[in-house]
Amino acid sequence: KNEVEQSPQNLTAQEGEFITINCSYSVGISALHWLQQHPGGGIVSLFMLSSGKKKHGRLIATINIQEKHSSLHITASHPRDSAVYICAVRSPESGGGADGLTFGKGTHLIIQP
Amino acid sequence: DTGVSQDPRHKITKRGQNVTFRCDPISEHNRLYWYRQTLGQGPEFLTYFQNEAQLEKSRLLSDRFSAERPKGSFSTLEIQRTEQGDSAMYLCASSLAADGSYEQYFGPGTRLTVT
């Protein structure tokens, strides 16, 4: 079983829809990251969370440490939001070692106009 | 541009050849990470440095792989006797551990194809 599980793996939605991507993890963590990866490979960090909720523009990330679960929400989605969204955790218990990240497989999001 | 840079962006090599990739982190960042990403998968941790010291290596990093960061600035990742299974995107990231945030900034990656 992967230490970081994301759902859904693929998501296609219409422009304007509210999007939710989920991440569950099985190890104790010191931080959780949400990352965005566009075709061609470049990765951009969206959020780093250790508790609660963060908001940046139309993006909202929440984490529940007790339930070992995080969600990434996109409000008023737009075609330019189309990308792969990756959840990653920092945990000394995981394959990423004490400071490297352990990643989920990503959620491939397509927003259609 | 003061972000993380990687060179080359693409590399095609024949099986059995050696390849070397370079990563230049954000200048004040003291931690540097290497990850590998195969098609359709999330990245996997390979190794990381704090300054010039290699602090941790993944079990994924076989004896054919070696990484260095000789002066605590740029880093190189060498793969000897490449195999087709080494074909992947190799990602570098850096962070500033001193401020406690540990947020990692990623480079554009080097895509390796072994034929």
Short mmCIF file of C-alpha atoms in Angstrom, two decimals:
data_model
loop_
_atom_site.label_atom_id
_atom_site.label_comp_id
_atom_site.label_asym_id
_atom_site.label_seq_id
_atom_site.Cartn_x
_atom_site.Cartn_y
_atom_site.Cartn_z
CA LYS A 1 0.00 0.00 0.00
CA ASN A 2 1.35 3.42 -0.96
CA GLU A 3 2.05 5.72 1.94
CA VAL A 4 0.31 8.58 0.10
CA GLU A 5 -2.92 7.92 -1.76
CA GLN A 6 -4.72 10.44 -3.93
CA SER A 7 -8.20 10.42 -5.38
CA PRO A 8 -9.44 10.71 -7.97
CA GLN A 9 -6.62 9.71 -10.33
CA ASN A 10 -8.29 11.53 -13.20
CA LEU A 11 -10.88 14.29 -13.12
CA THR A 12 -12.56 16.10 -16.00
CA ALA A 13 -14.86 19.01 -15.20
CA GLN A 14 -16.47 21.99 -16.84
CA GLU A 15 -15.18 25.51 -16.45
CA GLY A 16 -16.58 27.12 -13.33
CA GLU A 17 -17.07 23.92 -11.35
CA PHE A 18 -15.82 23.51 -7.78
CA ILE A 19 -13.02 20.95 -7.71
CA THR A 20 -11.92 18.75 -4.81
CA ILE A 21 -8.86 16.51 -4.81
CA ASN A 22 -8.22 14.26 -1.82
CA CYS A 23 -5.05 12.95 -0.23
CA SER A 24 -4.74 10.32 2.49
CA TYR A 25 -1.51 9.24 4.11
CA SER A 26 -0.53 6.48 6.48
CA VAL A 27 2.53 7.88 8.26
CA GLY A 28 3.13 10.57 10.84
CA ILE A 29 4.07 13.76 9.08
CA SER A 30 5.68 17.09 9.85
CA ALA A 31 4.27 18.77 6.73
CA LEU A 32 2.13 18.11 3.68
CA HIS A 33 2.66 19.78 0.32
CA TRP A 34 0.34 20.32 -2.61
CA LEU A 35 2.20 20.68 -5.89
CA GLN A 36 1.15 21.44 -9.45
CA GLN A 37 2.87 19.87 -12.44
CA HIS A 38 2.28 21.01 -16.00
CA PRO A 39 3.09 19.03 -19.17
CA GLY A 40 6.84 19.16 -19.67
CA GLY A 41 7.55 18.38 -16.05
CA GLY A 42 7.93 21.65 -14.15
CA ILE A 43 6.63 21.42 -10.57
CA VAL A 44 5.33 24.40 -8.65
CA SER A 45 4.65 24.34 -4.94
CA LEU A 46 1.12 25.49 -4.15
CA PHE A 47 0.86 24.97 -0.40
CA MET A 48 2.76 23.58 2.53
CA LEU A 49 0.54 22.66 5.49
CA SER A 50 1.06 21.26 8.95
CA SER A 51 -2.39 22.10 10.30
CA GLY A 52 -5.65 23.83 9.50
CA LYS A 53 -6.34 25.58 6.24
CA LYS A 54 -4.61 27.84 3.75
CA LYS A 55 -6.04 29.91 0.91
CA HIS A 56 -4.36 31.46 -2.09
CA GLY A 57 -6.56 33.03 -4.70
CA ARG A 58 -9.00 30.38 -5.92
CA LEU A 59 -7.10 27.56 -4.24
CA ILE A 60 -7.84 26.27 -0.76
CA ALA A 61 -5.98 23.49 1.06
CA THR A 62 -7.09 21.84 4.27
CA ILE A 63 -5.57 19.17 6.47
CA ASN A 64 -6.93 16.99 9.26
CA ILE A 65 -3.97 15.59 11.14
CA GLN A 66 -6.04 13.20 13.26
CA GLU A 67 -7.68 11.66 10.19
CA LYS A 68 -4.46 11.83 8.12
CA HIS A 69 -6.30 13.48 5.28
CA SER A 70 -5.92 16.61 3.20
CA SER A 71 -7.99 18.19 0.46
CA LEU A 72 -7.20 20.67 -2.28
CA HIS A 73 -10.12 22.73 -3.56
CA ILE A 74 -10.29 24.90 -6.64
CA THR A 75 -13.14 27.38 -6.84
CA ALA A 76 -14.44 28.75 -10.18
CA SER A 77 -12.20 26.38 -12.12
CA HIS A 78 -10.67 27.53 -15.38
CA PRO A 79 -9.02 25.66 -18.28
CA ARG A 80 -5.65 27.04 -17.20
CA ASP A 81 -6.04 25.02 -13.98
CA SER A 82 -5.59 21.87 -16.07
CA ALA A 83 -2.52 20.09 -14.71
CA VAL A 84 -1.44 17.21 -12.50
CA TYR A 85 -1.88 17.97 -8.80
CA ILE A 86 0.41 16.04 -6.49
CA CYS A 87 0.21 15.56 -2.75
CA ALA A 88 3.50 14.96 -0.93
CA VAL A 89 4.37 14.45 2.73
CA ARG A 90 7.47 15.08 4.77
CA SER A 91 7.89 12.26 7.26
CA PRO A 92 10.85 10.47 8.82
CA GLU A 93 8.79 7.27 8.63
CA SER A 94 8.42 7.31 4.86
CA GLY A 95 10.51 6.51 1.81
CA GLY A 96 11.54 10.12 1.48
CA GLY A 97 13.66 9.91 4.58
CA ALA A 98 13.80 12.54 7.27
CA ASP A 99 13.60 15.51 4.96
CA GLY A 100 12.83 14.33 1.44
CA LEU A 101 9.25 14.16 0.29
CA THR A 102 7.10 11.10 -0.38
CA PHE A 103 4.67 11.73 -3.20
CA GLY A 104 1.28 10.50 -4.29
CA LYS A 105 0.79 9.47 -7.89
CA GLY A 106 -1.02 12.68 -8.73
CA THR A 107 -4.47 13.67 -9.93
CA HIS A 108 -4.74 14.56 -13.60
CA LEU A 109 -7.23 17.43 -13.84
CA ILE A 110 -8.74 18.65 -17.09
CA ILE A 111 -11.05 21.66 -17.10
CA GLN A 112 -13.05 21.95 -20.29
CA PRO A 113 -14.24 25.35 -21.54
CA ASP B 1 16.09 34.09 -13.17
CA THR B 2 16.90 33.06 -9.60
CA GLY B 3 15.01 29.75 -9.55
CA VAL B 4 16.38 26.22 -9.58
CA SER B 5 17.95 25.32 -12.91
CA GLN B 6 18.87 21.95 -14.38
CA ASP B 7 21.02 21.01 -17.31
CA PRO B 8 20.48 19.42 -19.73
CA ARG B 9 16.70 19.51 -20.07
CA HIS B 10 16.71 16.42 -22.26
CA LYS B 11 19.23 13.62 -22.70
CA ILE B 12 19.06 10.64 -25.01
CA THR B 13 21.72 8.01 -24.50
CA LYS B 14 22.42 4.45 -25.47
CA ARG B 15 22.27 1.67 -22.92
CA GLY B 16 25.58 1.22 -21.18
CA GLN B 17 26.71 4.83 -21.50
CA ASN B 18 27.36 7.12 -18.54
CA VAL B 19 25.39 10.34 -18.11
CA THR B 20 25.77 13.30 -15.76
CA PHE B 21 23.16 15.88 -14.86
CA ARG B 22 23.67 19.21 -13.15
CA CYS B 23 21.43 21.13 -10.76
CA ASP B 24 21.94 24.74 -9.67
CA PRO B 25 19.81 25.51 -6.61
CA ILE B 26 18.52 28.87 -5.48
CA SER B 27 21.68 30.59 -4.35
CA GLU B 28 21.07 30.90 -0.61
CA HIS B 29 19.47 27.47 -0.22
CA ASN B 30 21.50 25.02 1.84
CA ARG B 31 19.49 21.85 1.08
CA LEU B 32 19.35 20.16 -2.30
CA TYR B 33 17.25 17.14 -3.25
CA TRP B 34 17.19 14.73 -6.18
CA TYR B 35 14.01 12.92 -7.20
CA ARG B 36 13.12 10.59 -10.06
CA GLN B 37 9.75 10.46 -11.79
CA THR B 38 8.69 7.74 -14.21
CA LEU B 39 5.77 8.14 -16.57
CA GLY B 40 2.41 8.28 -14.83
CA GLN B 41 3.91 8.14 -11.35
CA GLY B 42 4.67 10.66 -8.67
CA PRO B 43 8.31 11.58 -8.04
CA GLU B 44 10.41 9.34 -5.80
CA PHE B 45 13.11 10.54 -3.43
CA LEU B 46 16.70 9.65 -4.36
CA THR B 47 18.99 11.65 -2.11
CA TYR B 48 19.56 14.99 -0.45
CA PHE B 49 22.40 17.23 0.66
CA GLN B 50 22.78 19.79 3.36
CA ASN B 51 25.55 22.05 2.13
CA GLU B 52 28.17 19.64 0.77
CA ALA B 53 27.20 16.68 2.97
CA GLN B 54 25.04 13.93 1.51
CA LEU B 55 22.74 13.19 4.43
CA GLU B 56 20.43 10.55 3.09
CA LYS B 57 20.16 8.14 0.19
CA SER B 58 17.14 6.12 -0.88
CA ARG B 59 17.25 2.39 -1.44
CA LEU B 60 16.37 3.33 -5.05
CA LEU B 61 19.86 4.78 -5.48
CA SER B 62 21.80 1.79 -6.77
CA ASP B 63 25.59 1.60 -6.95
CA ARG B 64 25.41 2.92 -10.50
CA PHE B 65 24.13 6.25 -9.22
CA SER B 66 26.33 8.81 -7.53
CA ALA B 67 25.58 12.35 -6.49
CA GLU B 68 27.91 15.10 -5.38
CA ARG B 69 27.69 18.66 -4.17
CA PRO B 70 31.36 19.51 -3.82
CA LYS B 71 31.19 23.14 -2.73
CA GLY B 72 27.72 23.18 -1.29
CA SER B 73 26.35 24.99 -4.32
CA PHE B 74 25.55 23.09 -7.53
CA SER B 75 25.12 19.32 -7.55
CA THR B 76 25.71 16.60 -10.10
CA LEU B 77 23.97 13.26 -10.48
CA GLU B 78 25.85 10.62 -12.47
CA ILE B 79 24.41 7.37 -13.73
CA GLN B 80 26.93 4.81 -14.88
CA ARG B 81 26.19 1.99 -17.34
CA THR B 82 22.69 3.26 -18.01
CA GLU B 83 19.83 0.81 -18.37
CA GLN B 84 16.48 1.26 -20.08
CA GLY B 85 14.83 1.27 -16.66
CA ASP B 86 16.71 4.48 -15.87
CA SER B 87 14.57 6.36 -18.38
CA ALA B 88 12.73 8.96 -16.30
CA MET B 89 12.50 12.61 -15.40
CA TYR B 90 15.17 13.56 -12.87
CA LEU B 91 14.05 16.44 -10.69
CA CYS B 92 16.11 18.64 -8.44
CA ALA B 93 14.74 20.80 -5.64
CA SER B 94 16.25 23.12 -3.06
CA SER B 95 15.20 24.56 0.25
CA LEU B 96 16.41 26.83 3.00
CA ALA B 97 16.31 24.76 6.15
CA ALA B 98 17.48 27.58 8.41
CA ASP B 99 14.12 29.33 8.47
CA GLY B 100 12.30 26.16 9.53
CA SER B 101 9.88 26.21 6.62
CA TYR B 102 11.52 23.47 4.55
CA GLU B 103 9.50 24.51 1.51
CA GLN B 104 11.08 22.95 -1.56
CA TYR B 105 11.47 24.72 -4.88
CA PHE B 106 11.71 22.49 -7.93
CA GLY B 107 13.71 22.80 -11.12
CA PRO B 108 12.32 22.00 -14.58
CA GLY B 109 13.82 18.50 -14.58
CA THR B 110 16.09 16.54 -16.91
CA ARG B 111 14.28 13.99 -19.05
CA LEU B 112 16.49 10.95 -19.69
CA THR B 113 15.73 8.47 -22.44
CA VAL B 114 17.88 5.34 -22.60
CA THR B 115 17.64 3.52 -25.93
#
